[in-house]
Coordinates of C-alpha atoms and ligand atoms in Angstrom, one line a residue:
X126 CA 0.0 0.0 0.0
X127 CA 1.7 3.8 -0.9
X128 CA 1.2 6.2 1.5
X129 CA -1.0 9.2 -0.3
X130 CA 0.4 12.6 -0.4
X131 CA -1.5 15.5 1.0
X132 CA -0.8 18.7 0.1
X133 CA -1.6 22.0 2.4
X134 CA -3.6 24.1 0.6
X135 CA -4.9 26.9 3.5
X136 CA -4.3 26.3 7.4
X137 CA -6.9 28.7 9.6
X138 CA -6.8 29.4 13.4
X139 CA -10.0 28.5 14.8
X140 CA -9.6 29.5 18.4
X141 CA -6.5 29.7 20.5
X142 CA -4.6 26.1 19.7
X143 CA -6.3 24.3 17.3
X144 CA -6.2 24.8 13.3
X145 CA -8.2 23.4 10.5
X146 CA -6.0 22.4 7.5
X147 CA -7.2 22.0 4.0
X148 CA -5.6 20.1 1.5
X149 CA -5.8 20.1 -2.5
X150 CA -7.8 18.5 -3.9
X151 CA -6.4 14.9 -6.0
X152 CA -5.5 13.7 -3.5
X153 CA -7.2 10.2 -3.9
X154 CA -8.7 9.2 -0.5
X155 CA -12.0 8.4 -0.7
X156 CA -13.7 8.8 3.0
X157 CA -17.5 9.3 4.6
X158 CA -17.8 12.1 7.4
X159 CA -17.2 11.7 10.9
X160 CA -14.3 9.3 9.8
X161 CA -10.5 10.1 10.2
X162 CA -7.1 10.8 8.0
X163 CA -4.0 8.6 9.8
X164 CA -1.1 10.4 9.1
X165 CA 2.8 8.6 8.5
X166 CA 5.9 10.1 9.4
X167 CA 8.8 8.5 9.4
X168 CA 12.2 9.4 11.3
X169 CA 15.5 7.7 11.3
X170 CA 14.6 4.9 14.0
X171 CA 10.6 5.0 13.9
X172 CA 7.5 5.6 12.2
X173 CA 4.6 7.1 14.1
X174 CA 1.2 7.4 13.0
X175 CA -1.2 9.8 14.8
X176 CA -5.1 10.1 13.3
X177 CA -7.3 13.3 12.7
X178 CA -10.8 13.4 12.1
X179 CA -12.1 14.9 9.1
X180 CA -14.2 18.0 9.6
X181 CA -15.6 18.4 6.0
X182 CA -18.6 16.6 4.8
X183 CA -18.0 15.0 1.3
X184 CA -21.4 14.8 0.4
X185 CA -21.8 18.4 0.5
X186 CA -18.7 18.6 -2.0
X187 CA -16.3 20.3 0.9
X188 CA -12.6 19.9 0.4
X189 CA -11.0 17.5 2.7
X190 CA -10.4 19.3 5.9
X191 CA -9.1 18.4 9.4
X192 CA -8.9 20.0 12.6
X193 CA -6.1 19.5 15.2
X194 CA -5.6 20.5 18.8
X195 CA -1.8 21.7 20.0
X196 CA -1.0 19.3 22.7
X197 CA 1.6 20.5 25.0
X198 CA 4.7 18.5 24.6
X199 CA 2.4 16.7 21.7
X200 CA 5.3 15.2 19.1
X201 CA 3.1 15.6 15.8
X202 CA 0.5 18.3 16.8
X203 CA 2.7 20.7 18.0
X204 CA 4.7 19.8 14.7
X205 CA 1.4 21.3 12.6
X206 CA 0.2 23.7 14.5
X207 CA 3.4 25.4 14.8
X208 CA 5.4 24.9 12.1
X209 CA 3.1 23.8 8.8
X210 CA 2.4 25.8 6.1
X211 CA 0.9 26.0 3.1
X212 CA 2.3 23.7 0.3
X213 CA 3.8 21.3 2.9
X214 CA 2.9 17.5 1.9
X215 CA 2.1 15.1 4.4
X216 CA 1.5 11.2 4.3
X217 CA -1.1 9.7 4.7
X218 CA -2.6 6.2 5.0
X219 CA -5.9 7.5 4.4
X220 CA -9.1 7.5 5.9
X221 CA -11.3 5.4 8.0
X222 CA -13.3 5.1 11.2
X223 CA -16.8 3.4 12.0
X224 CA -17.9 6.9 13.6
X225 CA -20.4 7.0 10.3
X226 CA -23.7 7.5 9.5
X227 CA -25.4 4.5 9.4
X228 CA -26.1 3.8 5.6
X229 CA -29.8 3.1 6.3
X230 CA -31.1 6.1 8.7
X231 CA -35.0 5.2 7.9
X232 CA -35.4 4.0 11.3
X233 CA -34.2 7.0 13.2
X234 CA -35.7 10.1 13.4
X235 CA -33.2 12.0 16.0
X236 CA -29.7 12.4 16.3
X237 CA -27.9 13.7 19.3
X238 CA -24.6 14.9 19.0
X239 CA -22.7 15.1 22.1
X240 CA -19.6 16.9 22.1
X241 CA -16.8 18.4 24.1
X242 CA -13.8 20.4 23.1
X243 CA -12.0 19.5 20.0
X244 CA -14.0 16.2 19.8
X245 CA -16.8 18.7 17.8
X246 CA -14.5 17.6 14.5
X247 CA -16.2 14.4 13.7
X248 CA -19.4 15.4 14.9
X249 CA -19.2 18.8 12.7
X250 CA -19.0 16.6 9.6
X251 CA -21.8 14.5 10.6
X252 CA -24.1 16.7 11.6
X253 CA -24.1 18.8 8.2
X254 CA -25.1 15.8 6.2
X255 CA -27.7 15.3 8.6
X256 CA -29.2 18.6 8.0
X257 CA -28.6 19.2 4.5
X258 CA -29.3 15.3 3.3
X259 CA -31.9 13.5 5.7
X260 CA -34.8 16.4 6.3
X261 CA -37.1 13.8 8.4
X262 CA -34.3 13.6 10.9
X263 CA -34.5 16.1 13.7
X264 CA -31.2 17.0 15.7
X265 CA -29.6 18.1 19.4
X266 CA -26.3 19.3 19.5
X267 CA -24.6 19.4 23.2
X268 CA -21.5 21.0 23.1
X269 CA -19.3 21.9 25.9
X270 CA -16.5 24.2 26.4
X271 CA -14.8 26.1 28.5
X272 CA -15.8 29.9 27.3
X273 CA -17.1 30.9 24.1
X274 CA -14.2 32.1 23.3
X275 CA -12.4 29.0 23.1
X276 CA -15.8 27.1 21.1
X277 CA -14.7 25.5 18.0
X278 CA -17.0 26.6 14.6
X279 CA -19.0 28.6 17.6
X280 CA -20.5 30.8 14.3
X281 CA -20.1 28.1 11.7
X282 CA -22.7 26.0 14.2
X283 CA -24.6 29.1 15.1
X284 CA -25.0 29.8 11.4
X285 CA -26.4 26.3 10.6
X286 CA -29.1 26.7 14.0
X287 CA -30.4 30.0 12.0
X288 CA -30.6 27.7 8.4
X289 CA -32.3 24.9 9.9
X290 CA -34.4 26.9 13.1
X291 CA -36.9 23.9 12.7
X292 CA -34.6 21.2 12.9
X293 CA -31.5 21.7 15.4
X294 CA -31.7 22.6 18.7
X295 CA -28.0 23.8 19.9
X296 CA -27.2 23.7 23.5
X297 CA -23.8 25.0 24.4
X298 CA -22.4 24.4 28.1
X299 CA -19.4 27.1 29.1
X300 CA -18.0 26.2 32.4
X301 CA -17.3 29.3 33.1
X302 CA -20.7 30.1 33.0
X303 CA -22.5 31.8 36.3
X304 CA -25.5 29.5 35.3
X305 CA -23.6 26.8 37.4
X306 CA -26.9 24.2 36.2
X307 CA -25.2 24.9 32.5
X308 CA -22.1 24.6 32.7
X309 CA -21.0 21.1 32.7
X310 CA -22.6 18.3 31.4
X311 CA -23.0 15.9 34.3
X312 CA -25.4 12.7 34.8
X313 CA -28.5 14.5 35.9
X314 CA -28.0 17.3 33.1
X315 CA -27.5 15.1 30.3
X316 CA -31.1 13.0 31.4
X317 CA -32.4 16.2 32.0
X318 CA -31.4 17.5 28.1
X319 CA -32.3 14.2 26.9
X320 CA -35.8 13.9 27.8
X321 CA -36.6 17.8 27.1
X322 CA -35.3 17.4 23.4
X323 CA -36.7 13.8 22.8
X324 CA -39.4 13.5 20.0
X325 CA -39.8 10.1 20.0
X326 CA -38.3 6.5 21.6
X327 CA -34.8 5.8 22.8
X328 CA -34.9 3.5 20.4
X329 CA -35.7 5.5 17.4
X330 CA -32.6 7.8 18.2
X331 CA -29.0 7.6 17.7
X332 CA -26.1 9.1 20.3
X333 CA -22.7 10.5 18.9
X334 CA -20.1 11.2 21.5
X335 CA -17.1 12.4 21.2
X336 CA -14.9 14.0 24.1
X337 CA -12.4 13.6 26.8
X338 CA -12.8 9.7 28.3
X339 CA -14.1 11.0 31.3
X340 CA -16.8 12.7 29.9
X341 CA -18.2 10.0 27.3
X342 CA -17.8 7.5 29.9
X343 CA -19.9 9.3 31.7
X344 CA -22.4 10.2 28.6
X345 CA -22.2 6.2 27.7
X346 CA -23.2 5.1 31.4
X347 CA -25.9 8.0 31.6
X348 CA -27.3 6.9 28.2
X349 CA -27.6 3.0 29.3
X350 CA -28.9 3.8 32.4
X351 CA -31.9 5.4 30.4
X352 CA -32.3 2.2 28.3
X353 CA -30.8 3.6 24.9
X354 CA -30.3 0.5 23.1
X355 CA -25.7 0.0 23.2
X356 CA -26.2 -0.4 19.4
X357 CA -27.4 3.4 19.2
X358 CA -24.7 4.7 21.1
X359 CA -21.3 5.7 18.9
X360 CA -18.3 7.0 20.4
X361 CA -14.7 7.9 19.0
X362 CA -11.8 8.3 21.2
X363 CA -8.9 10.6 20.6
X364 CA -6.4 9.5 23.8
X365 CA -5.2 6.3 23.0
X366 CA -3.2 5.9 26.1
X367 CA -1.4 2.7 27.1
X368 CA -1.1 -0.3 24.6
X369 CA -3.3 -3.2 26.1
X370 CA -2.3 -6.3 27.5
X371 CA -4.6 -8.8 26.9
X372 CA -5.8 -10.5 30.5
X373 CA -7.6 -13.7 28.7
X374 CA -5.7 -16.3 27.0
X375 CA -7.2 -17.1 23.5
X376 CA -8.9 -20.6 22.8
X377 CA -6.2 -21.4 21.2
X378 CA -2.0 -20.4 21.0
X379 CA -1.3 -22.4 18.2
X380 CA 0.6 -20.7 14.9
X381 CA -2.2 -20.5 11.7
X382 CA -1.9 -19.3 8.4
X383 CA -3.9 -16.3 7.9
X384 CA -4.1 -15.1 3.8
X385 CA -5.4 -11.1 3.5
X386 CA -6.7 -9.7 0.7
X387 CA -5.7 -6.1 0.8
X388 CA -6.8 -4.4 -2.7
X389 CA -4.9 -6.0 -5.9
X390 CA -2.4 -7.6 -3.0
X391 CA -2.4 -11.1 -1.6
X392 CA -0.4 -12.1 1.6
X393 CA 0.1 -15.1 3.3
X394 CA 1.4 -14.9 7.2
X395 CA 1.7 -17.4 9.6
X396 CA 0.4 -15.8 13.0
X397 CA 1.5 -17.5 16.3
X398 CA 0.7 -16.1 19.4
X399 CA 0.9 -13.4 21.1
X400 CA 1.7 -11.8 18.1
X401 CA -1.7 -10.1 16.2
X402 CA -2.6 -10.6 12.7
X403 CA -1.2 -6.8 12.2
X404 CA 1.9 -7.9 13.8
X405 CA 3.1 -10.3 12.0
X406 CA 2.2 -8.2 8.8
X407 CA 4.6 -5.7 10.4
X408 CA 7.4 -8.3 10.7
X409 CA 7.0 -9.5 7.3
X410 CA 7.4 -5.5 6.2
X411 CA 3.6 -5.6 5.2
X412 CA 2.0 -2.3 4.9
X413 CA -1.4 -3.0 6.5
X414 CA -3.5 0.4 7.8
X415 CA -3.5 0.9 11.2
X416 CA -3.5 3.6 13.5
X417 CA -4.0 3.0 17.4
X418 CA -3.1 -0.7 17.9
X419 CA -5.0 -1.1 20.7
X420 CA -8.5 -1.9 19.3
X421 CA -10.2 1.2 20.1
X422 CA -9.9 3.6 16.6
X423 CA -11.1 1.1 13.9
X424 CA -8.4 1.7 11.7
X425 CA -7.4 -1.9 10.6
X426 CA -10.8 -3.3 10.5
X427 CA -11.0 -6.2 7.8
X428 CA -13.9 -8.6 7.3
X429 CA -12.8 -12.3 7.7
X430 CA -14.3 -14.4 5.0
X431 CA -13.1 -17.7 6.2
X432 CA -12.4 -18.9 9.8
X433 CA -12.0 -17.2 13.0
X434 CA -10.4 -14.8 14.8
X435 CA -10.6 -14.1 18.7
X436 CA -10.1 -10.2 19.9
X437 CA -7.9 -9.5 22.7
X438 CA -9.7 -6.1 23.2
X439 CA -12.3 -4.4 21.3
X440 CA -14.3 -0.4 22.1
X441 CA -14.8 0.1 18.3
X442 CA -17.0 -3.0 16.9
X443 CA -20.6 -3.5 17.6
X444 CA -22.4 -7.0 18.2
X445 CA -23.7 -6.0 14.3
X446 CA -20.6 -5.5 13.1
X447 CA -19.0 -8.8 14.7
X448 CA -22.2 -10.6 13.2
X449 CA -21.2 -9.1 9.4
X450 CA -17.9 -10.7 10.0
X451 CA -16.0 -7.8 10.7
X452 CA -12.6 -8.0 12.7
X453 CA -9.9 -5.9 14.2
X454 CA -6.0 -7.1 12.7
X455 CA -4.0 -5.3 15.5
X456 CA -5.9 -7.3 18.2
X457 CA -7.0 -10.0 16.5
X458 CA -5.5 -13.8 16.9
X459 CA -6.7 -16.5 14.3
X460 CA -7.8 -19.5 16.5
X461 CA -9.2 -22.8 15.2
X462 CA -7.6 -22.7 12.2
X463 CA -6.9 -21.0 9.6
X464 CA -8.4 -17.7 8.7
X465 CA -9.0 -15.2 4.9
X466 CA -9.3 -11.7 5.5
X467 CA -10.6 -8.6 3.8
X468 CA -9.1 -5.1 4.2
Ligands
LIG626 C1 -9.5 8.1 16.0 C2 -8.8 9.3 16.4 C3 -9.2 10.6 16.0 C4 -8.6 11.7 16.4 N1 -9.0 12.9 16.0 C5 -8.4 14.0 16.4 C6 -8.8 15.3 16.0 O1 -9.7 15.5 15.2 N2 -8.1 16.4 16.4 C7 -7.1 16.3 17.3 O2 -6.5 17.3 17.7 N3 -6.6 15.1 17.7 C8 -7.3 14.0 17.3 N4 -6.8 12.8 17.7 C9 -5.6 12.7 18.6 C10 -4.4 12.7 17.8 O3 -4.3 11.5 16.9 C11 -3.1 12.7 18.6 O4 -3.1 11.7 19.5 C12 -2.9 14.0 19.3 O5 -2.8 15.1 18.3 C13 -1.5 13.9 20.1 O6 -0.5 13.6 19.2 P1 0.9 14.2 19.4 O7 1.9 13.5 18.6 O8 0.9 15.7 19.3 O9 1.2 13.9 21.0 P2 2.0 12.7 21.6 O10 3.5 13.0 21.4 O11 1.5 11.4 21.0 O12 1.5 12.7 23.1 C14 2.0 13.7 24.0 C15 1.2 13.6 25.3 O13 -0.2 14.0 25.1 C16 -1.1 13.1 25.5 N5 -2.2 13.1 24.6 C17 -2.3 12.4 23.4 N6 -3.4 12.7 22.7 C18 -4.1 13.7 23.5 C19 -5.3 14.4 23.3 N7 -6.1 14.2 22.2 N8 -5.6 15.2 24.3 C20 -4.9 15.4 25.4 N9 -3.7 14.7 25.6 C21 -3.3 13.9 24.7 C22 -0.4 11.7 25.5 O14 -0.9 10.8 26.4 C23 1.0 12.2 25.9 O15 1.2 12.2 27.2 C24 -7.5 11.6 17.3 C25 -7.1 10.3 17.7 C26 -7.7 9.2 17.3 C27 -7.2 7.9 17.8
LIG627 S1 -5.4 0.1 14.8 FE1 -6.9 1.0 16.0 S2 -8.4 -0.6 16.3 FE2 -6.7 -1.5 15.3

């Protein structure tokens, strides 16, 4: 697989410490909003791979844009946000994510979007689809931060409440509000905004979450507790902390053949525990995508067409997904025999 090339066409300071990049178009990654871009760079004795989701909605014809956060010490943001400029090229692996629109919405009739901080990006590309492309489908937005000041696409979001008056209701939280009832989303304040905005079922709704893990944990226990169905909740996480070490054993240790099927490519690997399917592609100096390792960003999901494959962790796939066949490479073991793959 060769890395694509993006090029910087305009870079624009959206509050205080985080930037929206644009690149030219031609670029040849095809992706769906509220997915990702993984970005390579290479040094002399490493390669590190850090992921940005996409904040531009292709159905609506909007160049491919992301948005980054300057993290303090941060080895590739800090890298963009201070240094990049127009023209530069980065690499890419391209794009994916399962924080999508499903591709059947007829059963739904609400969205909420629940956002804090910077984790607005994916949920900024969603929800424009959503109001220009599916008008039965109402929508909340719950977005906190800590002034207004330091809100992300604060008019861009304002704008689209005016357009579509009948159809959004925007609630922004500011901590530093004196309304100490708004200003942080906690358990009894998300219920609270939950059942005010609600036109119809739990069931009939979907929940996009996407914030520091202490807040969509929080969100995702919340939601649960209220009965929404786990299949209608989606999440993305941006702090991939620690790599995870698996605590079960798998059925089986023994070394299988696993054959992927990456594009025009073929591979064969033998895969013995503990390494992963994406592991032993790495060995072998096979360039499969990949972004987090951990099983929590979706990046290396493949479908397995034949056999079976036991996950040492997964936060990304749902029971649906597993049921479709759909697997995880940099977690994934092939047990039982041996296993064909997808990407
Ligand atoms: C699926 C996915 C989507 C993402 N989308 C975005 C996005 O749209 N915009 C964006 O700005 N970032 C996003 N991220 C986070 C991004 O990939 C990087 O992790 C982040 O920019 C830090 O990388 P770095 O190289 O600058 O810092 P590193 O050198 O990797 O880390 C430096 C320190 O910062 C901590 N840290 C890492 N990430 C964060 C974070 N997000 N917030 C606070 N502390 C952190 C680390 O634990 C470490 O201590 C996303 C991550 C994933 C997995
Ligand atoms: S690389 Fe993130 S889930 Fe596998």
């Amino acid at each position: 697989m060769l890395y694509k090339s993006l090029i910087i066409e305009s870079i624009r300071e959206q509050v205080e410490g985080f930037k929206t990049f644009t690149f030219k178009e031609h670029h040849g990654i095809d992706y769906k909003a509220g997915q990702y871009i993984t970005f390579v760079q290479k040094t002399t004795h490493e390669e590190i791979r850090r992921s940005y989701s996409i904040v531009s909605a292709p159905l609506l014809k909007e160049p491919l844009t992301i948005g980054v956060k300057r993290i303090e010490n941060g080895a590739f943001s800090r890298q963009l946000i201070d240094h990049a400029k127009i023209g530069d090229e980065l690499l890419s692996s391209g794009a994916g994510g399962l924080f999508t629109l499903p591709d059947d919405l007829s059963q739904f009739r609400q969205i909420f979007f629940l956002a804090a901080g910077s984790g607005i990006t994916p949920i900024y590309s969603l929800l424009k689809p959503v109001l220009h492309c599916h008008e039965s489908i109402q929508v909340v937005l719950i977005y906190s931060n800590p002034s207004p000041q330091k809100t992300i696409f604060l008019s861009e979001l304002t704008q689209l409440e005016k357009e579509f008056s009948q159809r959004i209701q925007l609630q922004f939280l500011f901590s530093n509000s004196p309304n100490l009832s708004l200003a942080r989303l906690n358990r009894e304040l998300l219920i609270q905004l939950a059942h005010k905005n609600a036109i119809c079922a739990f069931d009939n709704m979907l929940f996009y979450i996407c914030g520091p893990e202490a807040y969509m944990r929080m969100c995702t226990y919340s939601l649960q507790e209220q009965k929404v169905p786990r299949e209608n909740i989606r999440k993305e996480t941006f702090i991939i902390q620690q790599k995870h070490i698996p605590k079960l054993d798998p059925p089986d240790k023994d070394s299988h053949l696993v054959t992927v099927y990456h594009g025009t490519e073929t591979y064969h690997l033998h895969v013995q525990y503990p390494d992963s399917i994406l592991k032993a592609g790495k060995r072998e100096n096979i360039i499969l995508p990949y972004s987090c390792e951990t099983g929590r960003c979706g990046n290396c999901v493949a479908k397995c067409i034949n056999g079976n494959v036991w996950l040492s962790y997964n936060e990304v796939l749902t029971e649906k997904d597993l049921k479709k066949g759909l697997t995880l490479t940099c977690v994934g073991h092939p047990v039982g025999g041996n296993v064909i793959l997808k990407i």
